[in-house]
Tab-separated table of C-alpha atoms in Angstrom:
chain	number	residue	atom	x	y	z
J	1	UNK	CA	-84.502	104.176	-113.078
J	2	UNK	CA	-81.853	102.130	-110.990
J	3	UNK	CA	-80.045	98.932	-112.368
J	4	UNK	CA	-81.794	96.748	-110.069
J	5	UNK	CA	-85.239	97.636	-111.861
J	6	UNK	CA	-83.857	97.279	-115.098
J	7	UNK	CA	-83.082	93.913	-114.834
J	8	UNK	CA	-86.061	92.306	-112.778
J	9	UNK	CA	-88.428	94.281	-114.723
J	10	UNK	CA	-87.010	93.159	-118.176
J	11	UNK	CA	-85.263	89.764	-117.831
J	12	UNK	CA	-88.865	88.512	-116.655
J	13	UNK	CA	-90.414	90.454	-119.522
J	14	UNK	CA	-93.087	88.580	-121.446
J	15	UNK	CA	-92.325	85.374	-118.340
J	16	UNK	CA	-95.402	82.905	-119.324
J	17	UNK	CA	-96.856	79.645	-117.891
J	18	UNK	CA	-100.459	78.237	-117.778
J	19	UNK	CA	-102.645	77.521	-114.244
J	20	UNK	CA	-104.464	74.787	-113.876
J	21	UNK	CA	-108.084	74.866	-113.004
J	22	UNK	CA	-108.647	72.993	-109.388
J	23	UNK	CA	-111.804	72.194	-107.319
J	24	UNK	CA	-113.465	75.631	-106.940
J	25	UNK	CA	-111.419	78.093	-108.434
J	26	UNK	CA	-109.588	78.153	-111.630
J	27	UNK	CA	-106.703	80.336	-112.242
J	28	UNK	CA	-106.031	81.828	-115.515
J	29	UNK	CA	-103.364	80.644	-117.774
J	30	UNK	CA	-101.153	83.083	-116.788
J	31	UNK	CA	-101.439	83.143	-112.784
J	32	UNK	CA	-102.503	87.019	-111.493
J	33	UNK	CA	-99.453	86.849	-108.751
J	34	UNK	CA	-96.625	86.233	-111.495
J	35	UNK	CA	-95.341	89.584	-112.764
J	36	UNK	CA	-96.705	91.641	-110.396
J	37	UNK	CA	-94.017	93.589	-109.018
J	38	UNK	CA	-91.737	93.970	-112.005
J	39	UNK	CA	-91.166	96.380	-114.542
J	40	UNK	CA	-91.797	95.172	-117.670
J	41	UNK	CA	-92.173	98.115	-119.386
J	42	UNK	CA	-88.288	99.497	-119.494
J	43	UNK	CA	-86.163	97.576	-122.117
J	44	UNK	CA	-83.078	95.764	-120.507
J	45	UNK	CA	-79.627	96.250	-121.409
J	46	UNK	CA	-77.979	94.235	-124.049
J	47	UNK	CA	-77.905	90.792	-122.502
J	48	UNK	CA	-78.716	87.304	-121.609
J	49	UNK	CA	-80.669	86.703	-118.445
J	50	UNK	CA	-82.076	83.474	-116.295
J	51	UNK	CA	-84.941	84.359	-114.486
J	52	UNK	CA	-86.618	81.354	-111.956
J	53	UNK	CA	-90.061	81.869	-110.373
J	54	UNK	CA	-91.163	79.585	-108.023
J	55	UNK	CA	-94.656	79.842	-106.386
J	56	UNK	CA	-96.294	77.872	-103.798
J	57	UNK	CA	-100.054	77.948	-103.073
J	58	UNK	CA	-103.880	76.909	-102.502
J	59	UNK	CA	-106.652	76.519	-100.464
J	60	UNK	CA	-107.767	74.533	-97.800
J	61	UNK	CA	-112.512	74.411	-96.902
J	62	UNK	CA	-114.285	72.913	-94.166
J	63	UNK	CA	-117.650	72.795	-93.789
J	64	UNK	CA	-120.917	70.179	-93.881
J	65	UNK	CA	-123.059	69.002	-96.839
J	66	UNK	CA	-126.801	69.874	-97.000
J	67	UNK	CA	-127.654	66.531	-95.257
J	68	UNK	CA	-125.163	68.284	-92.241
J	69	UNK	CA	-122.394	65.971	-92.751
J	70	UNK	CA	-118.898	67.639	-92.514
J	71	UNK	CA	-116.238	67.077	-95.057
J	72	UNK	CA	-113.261	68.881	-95.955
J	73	UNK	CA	-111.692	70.101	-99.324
J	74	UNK	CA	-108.384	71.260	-100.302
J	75	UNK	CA	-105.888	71.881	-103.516
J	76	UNK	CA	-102.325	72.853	-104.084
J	77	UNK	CA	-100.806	74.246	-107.066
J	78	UNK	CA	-96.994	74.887	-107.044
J	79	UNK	CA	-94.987	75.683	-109.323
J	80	UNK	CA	-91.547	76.440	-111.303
J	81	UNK	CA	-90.566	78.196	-114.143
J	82	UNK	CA	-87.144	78.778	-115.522
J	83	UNK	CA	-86.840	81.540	-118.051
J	84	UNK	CA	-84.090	82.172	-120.644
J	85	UNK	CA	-84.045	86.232	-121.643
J	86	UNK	CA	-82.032	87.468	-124.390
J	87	UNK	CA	-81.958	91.413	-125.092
J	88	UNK	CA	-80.953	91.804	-128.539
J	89	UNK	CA	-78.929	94.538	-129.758
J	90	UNK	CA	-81.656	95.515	-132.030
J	91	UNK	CA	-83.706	98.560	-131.635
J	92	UNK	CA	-85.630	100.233	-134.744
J	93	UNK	CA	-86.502	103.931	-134.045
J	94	UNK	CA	-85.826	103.249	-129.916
J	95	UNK	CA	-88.238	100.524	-129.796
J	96	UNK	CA	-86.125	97.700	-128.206
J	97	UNK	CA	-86.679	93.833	-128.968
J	98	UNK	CA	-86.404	91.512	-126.379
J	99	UNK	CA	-86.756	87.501	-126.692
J	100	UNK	CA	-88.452	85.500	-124.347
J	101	UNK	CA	-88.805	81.583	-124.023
J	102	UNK	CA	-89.782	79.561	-120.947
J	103	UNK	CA	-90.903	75.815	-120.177
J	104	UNK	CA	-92.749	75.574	-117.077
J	105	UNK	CA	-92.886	72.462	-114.724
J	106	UNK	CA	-95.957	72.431	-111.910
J	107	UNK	CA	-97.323	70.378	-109.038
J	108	UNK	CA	-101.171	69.944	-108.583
J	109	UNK	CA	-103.037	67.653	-105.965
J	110	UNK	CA	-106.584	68.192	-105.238
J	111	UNK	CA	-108.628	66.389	-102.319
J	112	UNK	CA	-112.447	66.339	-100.902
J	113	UNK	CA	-114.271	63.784	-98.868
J	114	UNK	CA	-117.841	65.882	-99.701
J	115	UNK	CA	-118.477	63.365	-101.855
J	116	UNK	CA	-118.873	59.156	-101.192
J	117	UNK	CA	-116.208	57.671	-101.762
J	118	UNK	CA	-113.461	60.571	-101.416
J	119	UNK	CA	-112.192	61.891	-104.457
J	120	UNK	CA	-108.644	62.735	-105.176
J	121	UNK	CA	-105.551	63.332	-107.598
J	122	UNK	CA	-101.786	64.609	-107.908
J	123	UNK	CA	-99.829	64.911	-111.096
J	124	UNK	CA	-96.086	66.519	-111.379
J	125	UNK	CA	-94.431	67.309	-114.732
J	126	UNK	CA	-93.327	70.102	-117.348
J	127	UNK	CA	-96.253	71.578	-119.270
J	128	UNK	CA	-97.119	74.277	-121.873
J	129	UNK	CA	-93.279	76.077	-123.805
J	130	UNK	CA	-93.838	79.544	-123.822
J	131	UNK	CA	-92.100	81.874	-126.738
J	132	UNK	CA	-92.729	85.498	-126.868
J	133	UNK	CA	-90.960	88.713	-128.311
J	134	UNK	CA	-91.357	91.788	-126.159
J	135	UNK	CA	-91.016	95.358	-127.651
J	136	UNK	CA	-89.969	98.148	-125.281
J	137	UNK	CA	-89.231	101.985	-125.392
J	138	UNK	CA	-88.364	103.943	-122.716
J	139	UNK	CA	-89.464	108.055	-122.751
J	140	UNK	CA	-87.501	109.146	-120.262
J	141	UNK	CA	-87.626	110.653	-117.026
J	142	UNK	CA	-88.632	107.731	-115.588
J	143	UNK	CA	-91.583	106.616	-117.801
J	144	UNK	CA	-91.558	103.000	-119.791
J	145	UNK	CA	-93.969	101.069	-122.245
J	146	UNK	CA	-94.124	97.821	-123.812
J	147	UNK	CA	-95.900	95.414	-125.942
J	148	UNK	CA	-95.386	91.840	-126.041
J	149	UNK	CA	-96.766	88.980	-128.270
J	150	UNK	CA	-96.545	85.763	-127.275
J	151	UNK	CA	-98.278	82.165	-127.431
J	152	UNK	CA	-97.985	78.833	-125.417
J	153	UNK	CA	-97.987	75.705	-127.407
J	154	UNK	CA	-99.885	72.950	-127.087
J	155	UNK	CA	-98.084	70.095	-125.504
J	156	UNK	CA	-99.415	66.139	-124.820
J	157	UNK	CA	-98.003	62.989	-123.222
J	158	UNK	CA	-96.743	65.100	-120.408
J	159	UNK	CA	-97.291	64.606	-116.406
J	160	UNK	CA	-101.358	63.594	-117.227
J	161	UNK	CA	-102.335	66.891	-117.594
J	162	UNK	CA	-103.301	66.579	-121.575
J	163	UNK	CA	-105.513	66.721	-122.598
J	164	UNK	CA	-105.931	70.130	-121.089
J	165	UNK	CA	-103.143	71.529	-122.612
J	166	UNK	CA	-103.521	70.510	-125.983
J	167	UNK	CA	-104.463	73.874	-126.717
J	168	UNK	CA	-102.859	76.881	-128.435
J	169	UNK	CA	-103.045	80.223	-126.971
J	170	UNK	CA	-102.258	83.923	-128.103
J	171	UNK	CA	-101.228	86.097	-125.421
J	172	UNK	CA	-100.551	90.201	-125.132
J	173	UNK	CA	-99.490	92.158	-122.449
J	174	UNK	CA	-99.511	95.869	-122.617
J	175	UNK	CA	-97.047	97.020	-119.333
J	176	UNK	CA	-96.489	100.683	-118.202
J	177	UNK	CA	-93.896	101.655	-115.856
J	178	UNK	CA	-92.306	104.971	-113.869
J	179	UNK	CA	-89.663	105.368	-111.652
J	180	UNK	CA	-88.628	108.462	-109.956
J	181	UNK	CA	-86.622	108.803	-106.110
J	182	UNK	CA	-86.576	105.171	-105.720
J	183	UNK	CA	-90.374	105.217	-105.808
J	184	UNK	CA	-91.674	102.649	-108.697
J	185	UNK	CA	-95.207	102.211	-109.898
J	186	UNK	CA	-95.668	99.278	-112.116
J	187	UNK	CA	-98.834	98.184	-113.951
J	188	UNK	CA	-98.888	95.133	-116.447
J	189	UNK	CA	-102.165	94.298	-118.376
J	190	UNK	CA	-102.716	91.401	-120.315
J	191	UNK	CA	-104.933	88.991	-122.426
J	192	UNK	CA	-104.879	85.536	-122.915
J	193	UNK	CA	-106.923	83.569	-126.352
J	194	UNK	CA	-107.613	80.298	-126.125
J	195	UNK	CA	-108.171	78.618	-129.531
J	196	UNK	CA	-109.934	76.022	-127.718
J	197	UNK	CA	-112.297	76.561	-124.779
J	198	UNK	CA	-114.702	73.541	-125.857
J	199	UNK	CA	-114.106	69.846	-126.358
J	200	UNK	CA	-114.489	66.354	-123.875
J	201	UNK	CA	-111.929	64.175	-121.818
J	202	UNK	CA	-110.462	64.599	-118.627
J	203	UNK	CA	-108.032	66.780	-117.475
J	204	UNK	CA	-105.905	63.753	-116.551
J	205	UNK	CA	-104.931	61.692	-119.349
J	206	UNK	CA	-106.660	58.225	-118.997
J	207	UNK	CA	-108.613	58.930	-115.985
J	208	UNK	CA	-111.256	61.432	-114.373
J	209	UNK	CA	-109.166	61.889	-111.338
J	210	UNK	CA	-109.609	65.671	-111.039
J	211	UNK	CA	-112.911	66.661	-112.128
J	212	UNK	CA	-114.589	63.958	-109.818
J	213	UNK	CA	-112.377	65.838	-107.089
J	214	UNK	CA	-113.530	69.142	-108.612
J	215	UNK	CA	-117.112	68.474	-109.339
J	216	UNK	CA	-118.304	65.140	-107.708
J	217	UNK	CA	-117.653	61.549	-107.470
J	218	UNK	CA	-120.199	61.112	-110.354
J	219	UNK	CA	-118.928	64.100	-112.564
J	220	UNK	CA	-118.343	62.805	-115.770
J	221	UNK	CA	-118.562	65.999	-118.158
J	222	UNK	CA	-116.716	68.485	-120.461
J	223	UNK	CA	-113.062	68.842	-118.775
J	224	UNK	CA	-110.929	69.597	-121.291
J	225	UNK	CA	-112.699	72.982	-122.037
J	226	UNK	CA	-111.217	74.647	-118.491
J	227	UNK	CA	-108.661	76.858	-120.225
J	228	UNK	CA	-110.483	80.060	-121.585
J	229	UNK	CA	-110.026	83.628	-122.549
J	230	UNK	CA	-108.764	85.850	-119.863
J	231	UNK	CA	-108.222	89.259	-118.851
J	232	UNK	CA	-105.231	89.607	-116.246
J	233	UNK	CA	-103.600	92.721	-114.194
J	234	UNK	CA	-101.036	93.826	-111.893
J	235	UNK	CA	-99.996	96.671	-109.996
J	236	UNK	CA	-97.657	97.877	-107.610
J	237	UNK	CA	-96.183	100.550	-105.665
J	238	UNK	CA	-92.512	100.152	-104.017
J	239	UNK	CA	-89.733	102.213	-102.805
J	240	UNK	CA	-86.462	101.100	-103.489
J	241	UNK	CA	-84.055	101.533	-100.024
J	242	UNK	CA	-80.544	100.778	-100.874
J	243	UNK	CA	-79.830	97.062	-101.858
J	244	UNK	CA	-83.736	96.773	-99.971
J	245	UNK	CA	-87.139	97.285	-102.039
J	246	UNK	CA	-90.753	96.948	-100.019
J	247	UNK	CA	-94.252	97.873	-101.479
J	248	UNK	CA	-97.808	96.926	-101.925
J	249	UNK	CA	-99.190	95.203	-104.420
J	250	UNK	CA	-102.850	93.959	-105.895
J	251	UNK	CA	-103.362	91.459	-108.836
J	252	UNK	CA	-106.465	89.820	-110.487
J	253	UNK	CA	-108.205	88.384	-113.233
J	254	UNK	CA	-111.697	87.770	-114.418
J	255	UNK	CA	-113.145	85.574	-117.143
J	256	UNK	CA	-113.843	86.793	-120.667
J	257	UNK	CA	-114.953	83.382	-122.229
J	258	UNK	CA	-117.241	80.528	-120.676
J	259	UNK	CA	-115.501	77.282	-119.373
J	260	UNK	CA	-116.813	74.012	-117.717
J	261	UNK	CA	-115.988	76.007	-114.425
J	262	UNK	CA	-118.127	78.398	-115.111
J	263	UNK	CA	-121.013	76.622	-115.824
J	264	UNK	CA	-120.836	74.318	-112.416
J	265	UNK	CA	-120.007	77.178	-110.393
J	266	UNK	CA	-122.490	79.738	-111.921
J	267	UNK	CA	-120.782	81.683	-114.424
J	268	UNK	CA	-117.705	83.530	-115.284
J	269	UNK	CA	-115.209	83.832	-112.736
J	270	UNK	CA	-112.978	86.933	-110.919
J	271	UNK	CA	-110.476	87.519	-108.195
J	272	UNK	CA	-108.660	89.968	-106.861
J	273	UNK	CA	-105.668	89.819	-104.176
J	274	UNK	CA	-103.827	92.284	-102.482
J	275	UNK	CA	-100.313	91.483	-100.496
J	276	UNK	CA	-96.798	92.905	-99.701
J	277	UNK	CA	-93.823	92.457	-101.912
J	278	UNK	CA	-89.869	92.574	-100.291
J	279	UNK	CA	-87.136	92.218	-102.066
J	280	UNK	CA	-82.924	92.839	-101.889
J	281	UNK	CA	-80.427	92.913	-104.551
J	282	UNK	CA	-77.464	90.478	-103.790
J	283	UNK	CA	-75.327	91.836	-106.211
J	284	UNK	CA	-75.968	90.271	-109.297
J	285	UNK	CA	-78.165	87.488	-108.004
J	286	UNK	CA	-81.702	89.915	-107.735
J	287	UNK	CA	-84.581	88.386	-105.341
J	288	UNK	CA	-87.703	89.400	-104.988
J	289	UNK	CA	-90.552	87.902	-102.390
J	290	UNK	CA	-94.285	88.409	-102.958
J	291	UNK	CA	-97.126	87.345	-100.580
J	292	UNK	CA	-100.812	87.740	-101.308
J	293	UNK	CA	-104.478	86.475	-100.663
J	294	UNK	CA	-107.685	86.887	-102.491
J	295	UNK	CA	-109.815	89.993	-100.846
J	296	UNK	CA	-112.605	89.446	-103.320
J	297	UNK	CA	-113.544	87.135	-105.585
J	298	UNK	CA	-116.181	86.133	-107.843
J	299	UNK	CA	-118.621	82.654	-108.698
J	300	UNK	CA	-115.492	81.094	-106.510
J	301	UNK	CA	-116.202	79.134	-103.356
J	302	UNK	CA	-112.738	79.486	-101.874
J	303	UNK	CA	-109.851	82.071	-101.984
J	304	UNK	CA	-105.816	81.874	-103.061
J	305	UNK	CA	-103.108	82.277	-100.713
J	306	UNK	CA	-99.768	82.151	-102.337
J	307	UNK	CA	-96.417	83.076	-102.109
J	308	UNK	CA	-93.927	83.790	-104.962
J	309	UNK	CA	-89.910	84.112	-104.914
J	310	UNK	CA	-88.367	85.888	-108.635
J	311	UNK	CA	-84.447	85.023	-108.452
J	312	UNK	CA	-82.914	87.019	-111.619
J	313	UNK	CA	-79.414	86.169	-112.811
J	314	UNK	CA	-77.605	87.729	-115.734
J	315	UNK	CA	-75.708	85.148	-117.700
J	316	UNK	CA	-74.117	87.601	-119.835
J	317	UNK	CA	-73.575	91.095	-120.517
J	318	UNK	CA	-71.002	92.530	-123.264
J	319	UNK	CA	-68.006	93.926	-122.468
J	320	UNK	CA	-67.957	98.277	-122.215
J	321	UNK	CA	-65.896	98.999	-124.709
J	322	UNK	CA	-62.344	100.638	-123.795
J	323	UNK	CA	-61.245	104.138	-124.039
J	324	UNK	CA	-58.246	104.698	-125.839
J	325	UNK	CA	-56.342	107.534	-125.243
J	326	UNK	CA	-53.866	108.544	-127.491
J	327	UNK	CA	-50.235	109.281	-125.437
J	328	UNK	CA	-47.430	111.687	-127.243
């Protein structure tokens, strides 16, 4: 496979950071849209690597009540995660070991005036440290496999969003990859635990903010449960032209566990999105540019349109070692 592959496939690697469950729809801890695209199957050279993803997205509904009054809804969740990849020189019988760590920051603001008086909220900070180790072994002739075991820790007292994230959860990814005449087919499957999916509170710290907006202006009940088990994929097909890669790509989730969502909205919930994916090598800076929508989704009112940039750096890489010929 080429260079360029190498490194945005493996420098994001095991790349983690949790959703947040908004009015209507509730993405999974790991967001469906973030490693699709990437090969996370092929181990990376020796090396460190900084990998940013930044994704902006939501939803916007219009519509009237049962009494045939009209109100609008909306929510945005952005978000930024910088990534710190180190590709140890250790391999044990080819497998290669690859260390992962990231601490994500997001942006959430829900609205609705369905409800008397108009509900709404908007919090900002860094949430849930990710640390995962990623082992990789590449066949040859173009076909790649990993495993990676991972878990985000539970973290409180940050942006409002505890107590939601006071929860610890074990994640796996099994990816698959194959390259062959600039043609790359990635699929990446994986499965978050939640060791909490029950409890009470608000999302927001000291306040009720977003479940009113999510569930009424009366809504007082179990919030802090939102975060469950999940079952997450992603595929692609692109061609590599040149510095230039294009393709098509689908991602999902569904629900594998029963949340507060999924009891107000009917039971467990599913999505799947299809988009296009574009992306050029700079020479080292690597970008990559993925847009998608929801095409089907289930127990959801409303549908995700996002976009999401990857921008891959390597920090370091050691030195080929030099040839020394002998001269008599």
């Amino acid at each position: 496979m080429n260079t360029k592959s190498k490194v945005i496939g493996a420098a994001v690697g095991a790349l983690s950071l949790c959703g947040l469950s908004t009015a209507a729809f509730a993405f999974p801890q790991t967001p469906p849209s973030e490693r699709v695209g990437l090969d996370l199957a092929t181990p990376l050279p020796e090396g460190v690597y900084f990998v940013d993803i930044a994704s902006i997205g939501g939803y916007q509904l219009a519509g009237r009540n049962a009494n045939g009054t009209s109100f609008s809804e909306g929510s945005a969740f952005n978000y930024n995660v910088p990534v710190v990849a180190w590709s140890t020189p250790w391999s044990f019988s080819g497998i290669h070991l690859t260390l992962l760590a990231a601490l994500p920051e997001a942006e959430v603001g829900t609205y609705t005036s369905r409800y008397v008086p108009s509900s709404s909220s908007y919090s900002y900070g860094l949430y849930t440290p990710f640390l995962a180790a990623q082992f990789g072994y590449n066949f040859g002739n173009g076909f790649g496999l990993s495993y990676t075991a991972g878990v985000y820790l539970p973290m409180s007292g940050t942006a409002g969003f505890d107590p939601l994230f006071e929860t610890t959860t074990f994640h796996q990814m099994l990816a698959l990859a194959y390259h062959a005449n600039g043609w790359n087919l990635t699929g990446n499957f994986l499965y978050n635990m939640a060791s909490n999916t029950s409890g009470t509170g608000p999302v927001f710290g000291g306040g009720d903010g977003l479940c009113r907006a999510a569930f009424g202006a009366g809504y007082y009940g179990t919030c802090q449960g939102l975060l469950g088990d999940d079952f997450i994929y992603s595929l692609a097909v692109t061609k590599t032209l040149g510095k230039w890669e294009v393709g098509i790509v689908g991602y999902g989730f569904t629900d594998t566990s029963t949340t507060a969502i999924n009891t107000i909205y009917g039971g467990k919930q599913s999505s799947f999105a299809l988009g296009g994916l574009v992306g050029y090598n700079f020479g080292p800076v690597i970008t990559q540019l993925i847009i998608g929508s929801d095409v089907a989704t289930s127990n959801m009112t409303t549908k995700d349109t996002r976009g999401t940039l990857h921008v891959i750096i390597p920090l370091w890489n050691p030195e080929t070692p030099k040839v020394v010929t002998a001269k008599y």
